[in-house]
Amino acid sequence: MSNTTVLTEWFRHVPEDKWLRDPAACRADAKFIWDKLELKAGVKVLECPCGKADLGFPLARLGAIVSGIDFNSHFIIGAKNKFQRAALEGSFKTADMRTCDLPTDMDVVINWGSSFGYFSDEGNSDLLQRFAGALNHGGRLLIEVANPDLVVAGKATRIIASGDQVEEHWNNVTHRATVIFPATDFRGPVSASVRVYSTDEFKKMLEAAGLSLVGFFGPGFAPFTADSPRLIVLAVKP
């Protein structure tokens, strides 16, 4: 197997520093979410996957009660430490979001930073259903990914935490995009494969999961256009 072969569980092989997000950008995104959803202190938020509570931590500072799930135990330890130092209420566990027990009383579920589409169509649909099951009636789901139109057009790039700008290569047969995470001193490059869904496909998947589409947005919840670098999907559980 070459160093850039797409791995079935490729996300387990990406160097940790490539996952980390800019804290200032996370604070800005958290504020946009708080304001757009008109959240109030005490709102229950699940960030999944959560990294080091990248969005959960600034949301908790605004008043949210945060839960987080991530397969990376180092990230979960980091999230717990941040919350403990700040004396904030939060619950975090190391687990696989595909199979673990999710909470069932959330007001908001957040899947951010191109963390959707890792699995097969069946696996991704099942994950949406699991997110729906975690929400209270009236609860909202947020998914943030690359603009699918730009990916298909070959115009999408991603700036990862290390500062590297990586291209997303579209495959018209599999409807997946490949991103090469650059090599580090400790391991070779890792090839990530993510299923890219159009807005029409998202709407159908959400309906199948028992969720209703509220709308599609660009960064900062600006109107979504063909030129928006990112796509935010907002849905509600009736």
PDB file of C-alpha atoms in Angstrom, residues 26-159:
ATOM      1  CA  CYS A  26     -13.942  29.118  16.442  1.00  0.00           C
ATOM      2  CA  ARG A  27     -14.924  31.985  18.734  1.00  0.00           C
ATOM      3  CA  ALA A  28     -16.364  33.857  15.762  1.00  0.00           C
ATOM      4  CA  ASP A  29     -18.273  30.790  14.543  1.00  0.00           C
ATOM      5  CA  ALA A  30     -19.626  30.151  18.045  1.00  0.00           C
ATOM      6  CA  LYS A  31     -20.920  33.720  18.281  1.00  0.00           C
ATOM      7  CA  PHE A  32     -22.563  33.443  14.862  1.00  0.00           C
ATOM      8  CA  ILE A  33     -24.250  30.192  15.961  1.00  0.00           C
ATOM      9  CA  TRP A  34     -25.358  31.680  19.270  1.00  0.00           C
ATOM     10  CA  ASP A  35     -26.895  34.707  17.599  1.00  0.00           C
ATOM     11  CA  LYS A  36     -28.417  32.924  14.572  1.00  0.00           C
ATOM     12  CA  LEU A  37     -30.121  30.270  16.681  1.00  0.00           C
ATOM     13  CA  GLU A  38     -30.992  32.835  19.391  1.00  0.00           C
ATOM     14  CA  LEU A  39     -29.579  30.544  22.059  1.00  0.00           C
ATOM     15  CA  LYS A  40     -29.959  31.228  25.772  1.00  0.00           C
ATOM     16  CA  ALA A  41     -27.951  30.271  28.819  1.00  0.00           C
ATOM     17  CA  GLY A  42     -28.567  26.639  29.750  1.00  0.00           C
ATOM     18  CA  VAL A  43     -29.051  25.418  26.171  1.00  0.00           C
ATOM     19  CA  LYS A  44     -27.791  21.843  25.733  1.00  0.00           C
ATOM     20  CA  VAL A  45     -25.296  21.483  22.901  1.00  0.00           C
ATOM     21  CA  LEU A  46     -23.626  18.344  21.516  1.00  0.00           C
ATOM     22  CA  GLU A  47     -20.504  18.918  19.416  1.00  0.00           C
ATOM     23  CA  CYS A  48     -19.725  15.731  17.480  1.00  0.00           C
ATOM     24  CA  PRO A  49     -16.914  15.274  16.706  1.00  0.00           C
ATOM     25  CA  CYS A  50     -15.637  17.885  19.114  1.00  0.00           C
ATOM     26  CA  GLY A  51     -11.838  17.910  18.847  1.00  0.00           C
ATOM     27  CA  LYS A  52     -10.660  19.894  21.861  1.00  0.00           C
ATOM     28  CA  ALA A  53     -14.143  21.425  22.203  1.00  0.00           C
ATOM     29  CA  ASP A  54     -13.244  23.813  19.411  1.00  0.00           C
ATOM     30  CA  LEU A  55     -16.765  25.274  19.246  1.00  0.00           C
ATOM     31  CA  GLY A  56     -18.008  23.855  22.525  1.00  0.00           C
ATOM     32  CA  PHE A  57     -15.622  25.880  24.648  1.00  0.00           C
ATOM     33  CA  PRO A  58     -16.605  29.334  23.306  1.00  0.00           C
ATOM     34  CA  LEU A  59     -20.265  28.263  23.342  1.00  0.00           C
ATOM     35  CA  ALA A  60     -19.911  27.251  26.984  1.00  0.00           C
ATOM     36  CA  ARG A  61     -18.440  30.669  27.744  1.00  0.00           C
ATOM     37  CA  LEU A  62     -21.618  32.142  26.260  1.00  0.00           C
ATOM     38  CA  GLY A  63     -23.751  29.972  28.562  1.00  0.00           C
ATOM     39  CA  ALA A  64     -24.266  26.606  26.850  1.00  0.00           C
ATOM     40  CA  ILE A  65     -24.108  23.253  28.651  1.00  0.00           C
ATOM     41  CA  VAL A  66     -21.828  21.318  26.325  1.00  0.00           C
ATOM     42  CA  SER A  67     -21.314  17.637  25.586  1.00  0.00           C
ATOM     43  CA  GLY A  68     -18.641  16.402  23.204  1.00  0.00           C
ATOM     44  CA  ILE A  69     -17.650  13.148  21.529  1.00  0.00           C
ATOM     45  CA  ASP A  70     -14.456  12.403  19.613  1.00  0.00           C
ATOM     46  CA  PHE A  71     -12.558   9.213  18.787  1.00  0.00           C
ATOM     47  CA  ASN A  72      -9.256  10.894  19.753  1.00  0.00           C
ATOM     48  CA  SER A  73      -8.611  10.495  23.474  1.00  0.00           C
ATOM     49  CA  HIS A  74      -5.957  13.235  23.428  1.00  0.00           C
ATOM     50  CA  PHE A  75      -8.523  15.724  22.170  1.00  0.00           C
ATOM     51  CA  ILE A  76     -11.027  14.666  24.833  1.00  0.00           C
ATOM     52  CA  ILE A  77      -8.416  15.138  27.562  1.00  0.00           C
ATOM     53  CA  GLY A  78      -7.674  18.582  26.134  1.00  0.00           C
ATOM     54  CA  ALA A  79     -11.367  19.496  26.123  1.00  0.00           C
ATOM     55  CA  LYS A  80     -11.843  18.347  29.715  1.00  0.00           C
ATOM     56  CA  ASN A  81      -8.797  20.300  30.839  1.00  0.00           C
ATOM     57  CA  LYS A  82     -10.016  23.502  29.189  1.00  0.00           C
ATOM     58  CA  PHE A  83     -13.416  23.219  30.844  1.00  0.00           C
ATOM     59  CA  GLN A  84     -11.967  22.381  34.247  1.00  0.00           C
ATOM     60  CA  ARG A  85      -9.579  25.329  34.177  1.00  0.00           C
ATOM     61  CA  ALA A  86     -12.412  27.676  33.221  1.00  0.00           C
ATOM     62  CA  ALA A  87     -14.846  26.116  35.728  1.00  0.00           C
ATOM     63  CA  LEU A  88     -17.350  25.476  32.928  1.00  0.00           C
ATOM     64  CA  GLU A  89     -19.949  22.725  32.815  1.00  0.00           C
ATOM     65  CA  GLY A  90     -19.244  20.098  30.165  1.00  0.00           C
ATOM     66  CA  SER A  91     -19.276  16.359  29.516  1.00  0.00           C
ATOM     67  CA  PHE A  92     -16.830  14.683  27.136  1.00  0.00           C
ATOM     68  CA  LYS A  93     -16.106  11.104  26.147  1.00  0.00           C
ATOM     69  CA  THR A  94     -13.839   9.206  23.800  1.00  0.00           C
ATOM     70  CA  ALA A  95     -16.040   7.199  21.458  1.00  0.00           C
ATOM     71  CA  ASP A  96     -16.953   6.430  17.853  1.00  0.00           C
ATOM     72  CA  MET A  97     -19.936   8.594  16.876  1.00  0.00           C
ATOM     73  CA  ARG A  98     -21.203   5.796  14.613  1.00  0.00           C
ATOM     74  CA  THR A  99     -21.746   3.311  17.408  1.00  0.00           C
ATOM     75  CA  CYS A 100     -21.667   4.994  20.825  1.00  0.00           C
ATOM     76  CA  ASP A 101     -24.681   5.989  22.887  1.00  0.00           C
ATOM     77  CA  LEU A 102     -25.536   9.595  22.064  1.00  0.00           C
ATOM     78  CA  PRO A 103     -27.443  11.779  24.529  1.00  0.00           C
ATOM     79  CA  THR A 104     -31.159  12.091  23.817  1.00  0.00           C
ATOM     80  CA  ASP A 105     -32.031  15.532  25.180  1.00  0.00           C
ATOM     81  CA  MET A 106     -29.970  17.961  23.120  1.00  0.00           C
ATOM     82  CA  ASP A 107     -31.216  21.338  21.931  1.00  0.00           C
ATOM     83  CA  VAL A 108     -28.450  21.659  19.336  1.00  0.00           C
ATOM     84  CA  VAL A 109     -26.175  19.132  17.615  1.00  0.00           C
ATOM     85  CA  ILE A 110     -23.148  20.552  15.791  1.00  0.00           C
ATOM     86  CA  ASN A 111     -21.067  18.708  13.191  1.00  0.00           C
ATOM     87  CA  TRP A 112     -18.544  21.311  12.013  1.00  0.00           C
ATOM     88  CA  GLY A 113     -15.377  21.694   9.993  1.00  0.00           C
ATOM     89  CA  SER A 114     -15.984  19.191   7.151  1.00  0.00           C
ATOM     90  CA  SER A 115     -16.654  16.384   9.614  1.00  0.00           C
ATOM     91  CA  PHE A 116     -19.566  14.938   7.613  1.00  0.00           C
ATOM     92  CA  GLY A 117     -19.291  12.507   4.704  1.00  0.00           C
ATOM     93  CA  TYR A 118     -16.448  10.340   6.007  1.00  0.00           C
ATOM     94  CA  PHE A 119     -18.379   7.098   5.601  1.00  0.00           C
ATOM     95  CA  SER A 120     -20.464   5.274   2.991  1.00  0.00           C
ATOM     96  CA  ASP A 121     -23.821   6.718   1.951  1.00  0.00           C
ATOM     97  CA  GLU A 122     -25.486   4.240   4.298  1.00  0.00           C
ATOM     98  CA  GLY A 123     -23.132   5.177   7.122  1.00  0.00           C
ATOM     99  CA  ASN A 124     -23.620   8.898   6.590  1.00  0.00           C
ATOM    100  CA  SER A 125     -27.408   8.507   6.494  1.00  0.00           C
ATOM    101  CA  ASP A 126     -27.297   6.447   9.667  1.00  0.00           C
ATOM    102  CA  LEU A 127     -25.241   9.183  11.355  1.00  0.00           C
ATOM    103  CA  LEU A 128     -27.893  11.765  10.454  1.00  0.00           C
ATOM    104  CA  GLN A 129     -30.534   9.539  12.022  1.00  0.00           C
ATOM    105  CA  ARG A 130     -28.406   9.229  15.143  1.00  0.00           C
ATOM    106  CA  PHE A 131     -28.072  13.006  15.333  1.00  0.00           C
ATOM    107  CA  ALA A 132     -31.839  13.330  14.942  1.00  0.00           C
ATOM    108  CA  GLY A 133     -32.301  10.870  17.797  1.00  0.00           C
ATOM    109  CA  ALA A 134     -30.089  13.002  20.021  1.00  0.00           C
ATOM    110  CA  LEU A 135     -32.281  16.082  19.548  1.00  0.00           C
ATOM    111  CA  ASN A 136     -35.297  17.236  21.494  1.00  0.00           C
ATOM    112  CA  HIS A 137     -38.320  18.118  19.385  1.00  0.00           C
ATOM    113  CA  GLY A 138     -37.614  21.602  18.112  1.00  0.00           C
ATOM    114  CA  GLY A 139     -33.875  21.006  18.415  1.00  0.00           C
ATOM    115  CA  ARG A 140     -31.554  22.097  15.638  1.00  0.00           C
ATOM    116  CA  LEU A 141     -28.799  20.329  13.704  1.00  0.00           C
ATOM    117  CA  LEU A 142     -25.887  22.230  12.169  1.00  0.00           C
ATOM    118  CA  ILE A 143     -23.516  20.734   9.596  1.00  0.00           C
ATOM    119  CA  GLU A 144     -20.661  22.742   8.055  1.00  0.00           C
ATOM    120  CA  VAL A 145     -18.763  21.504   4.996  1.00  0.00           C
ATOM    121  CA  ALA A 146     -17.050  22.781   1.862  1.00  0.00           C
ATOM    122  CA  ASN A 147     -19.331  24.284  -0.781  1.00  0.00           C
ATOM    123  CA  PRO A 148     -20.188  21.211  -2.913  1.00  0.00           C
ATOM    124  CA  ASP A 149     -20.470  23.336  -6.076  1.00  0.00           C
ATOM    125  CA  LEU A 150     -16.874  24.505  -5.680  1.00  0.00           C
ATOM    126  CA  VAL A 151     -15.659  20.972  -4.972  1.00  0.00           C
ATOM    127  CA  VAL A 152     -17.324  19.612  -8.117  1.00  0.00           C
ATOM    128  CA  ALA A 153     -15.908  22.509 -10.147  1.00  0.00           C
ATOM    129  CA  GLY A 154     -12.404  21.758  -8.867  1.00  0.00           C
ATOM    130  CA  LYS A 155     -12.174  25.154  -7.184  1.00  0.00           C
ATOM    131  CA  ALA A 156     -12.267  24.109  -3.525  1.00  0.00           C
ATOM    132  CA  THR A 157      -9.248  24.310  -1.266  1.00  0.00           C
ATOM    133  CA  ARG A 158      -8.891  23.842   2.449  1.00  0.00           C
ATOM    134  CA  ILE A 159      -6.487  25.588   4.808  1.00  0.00           C
TER     135      ILE A 159
END
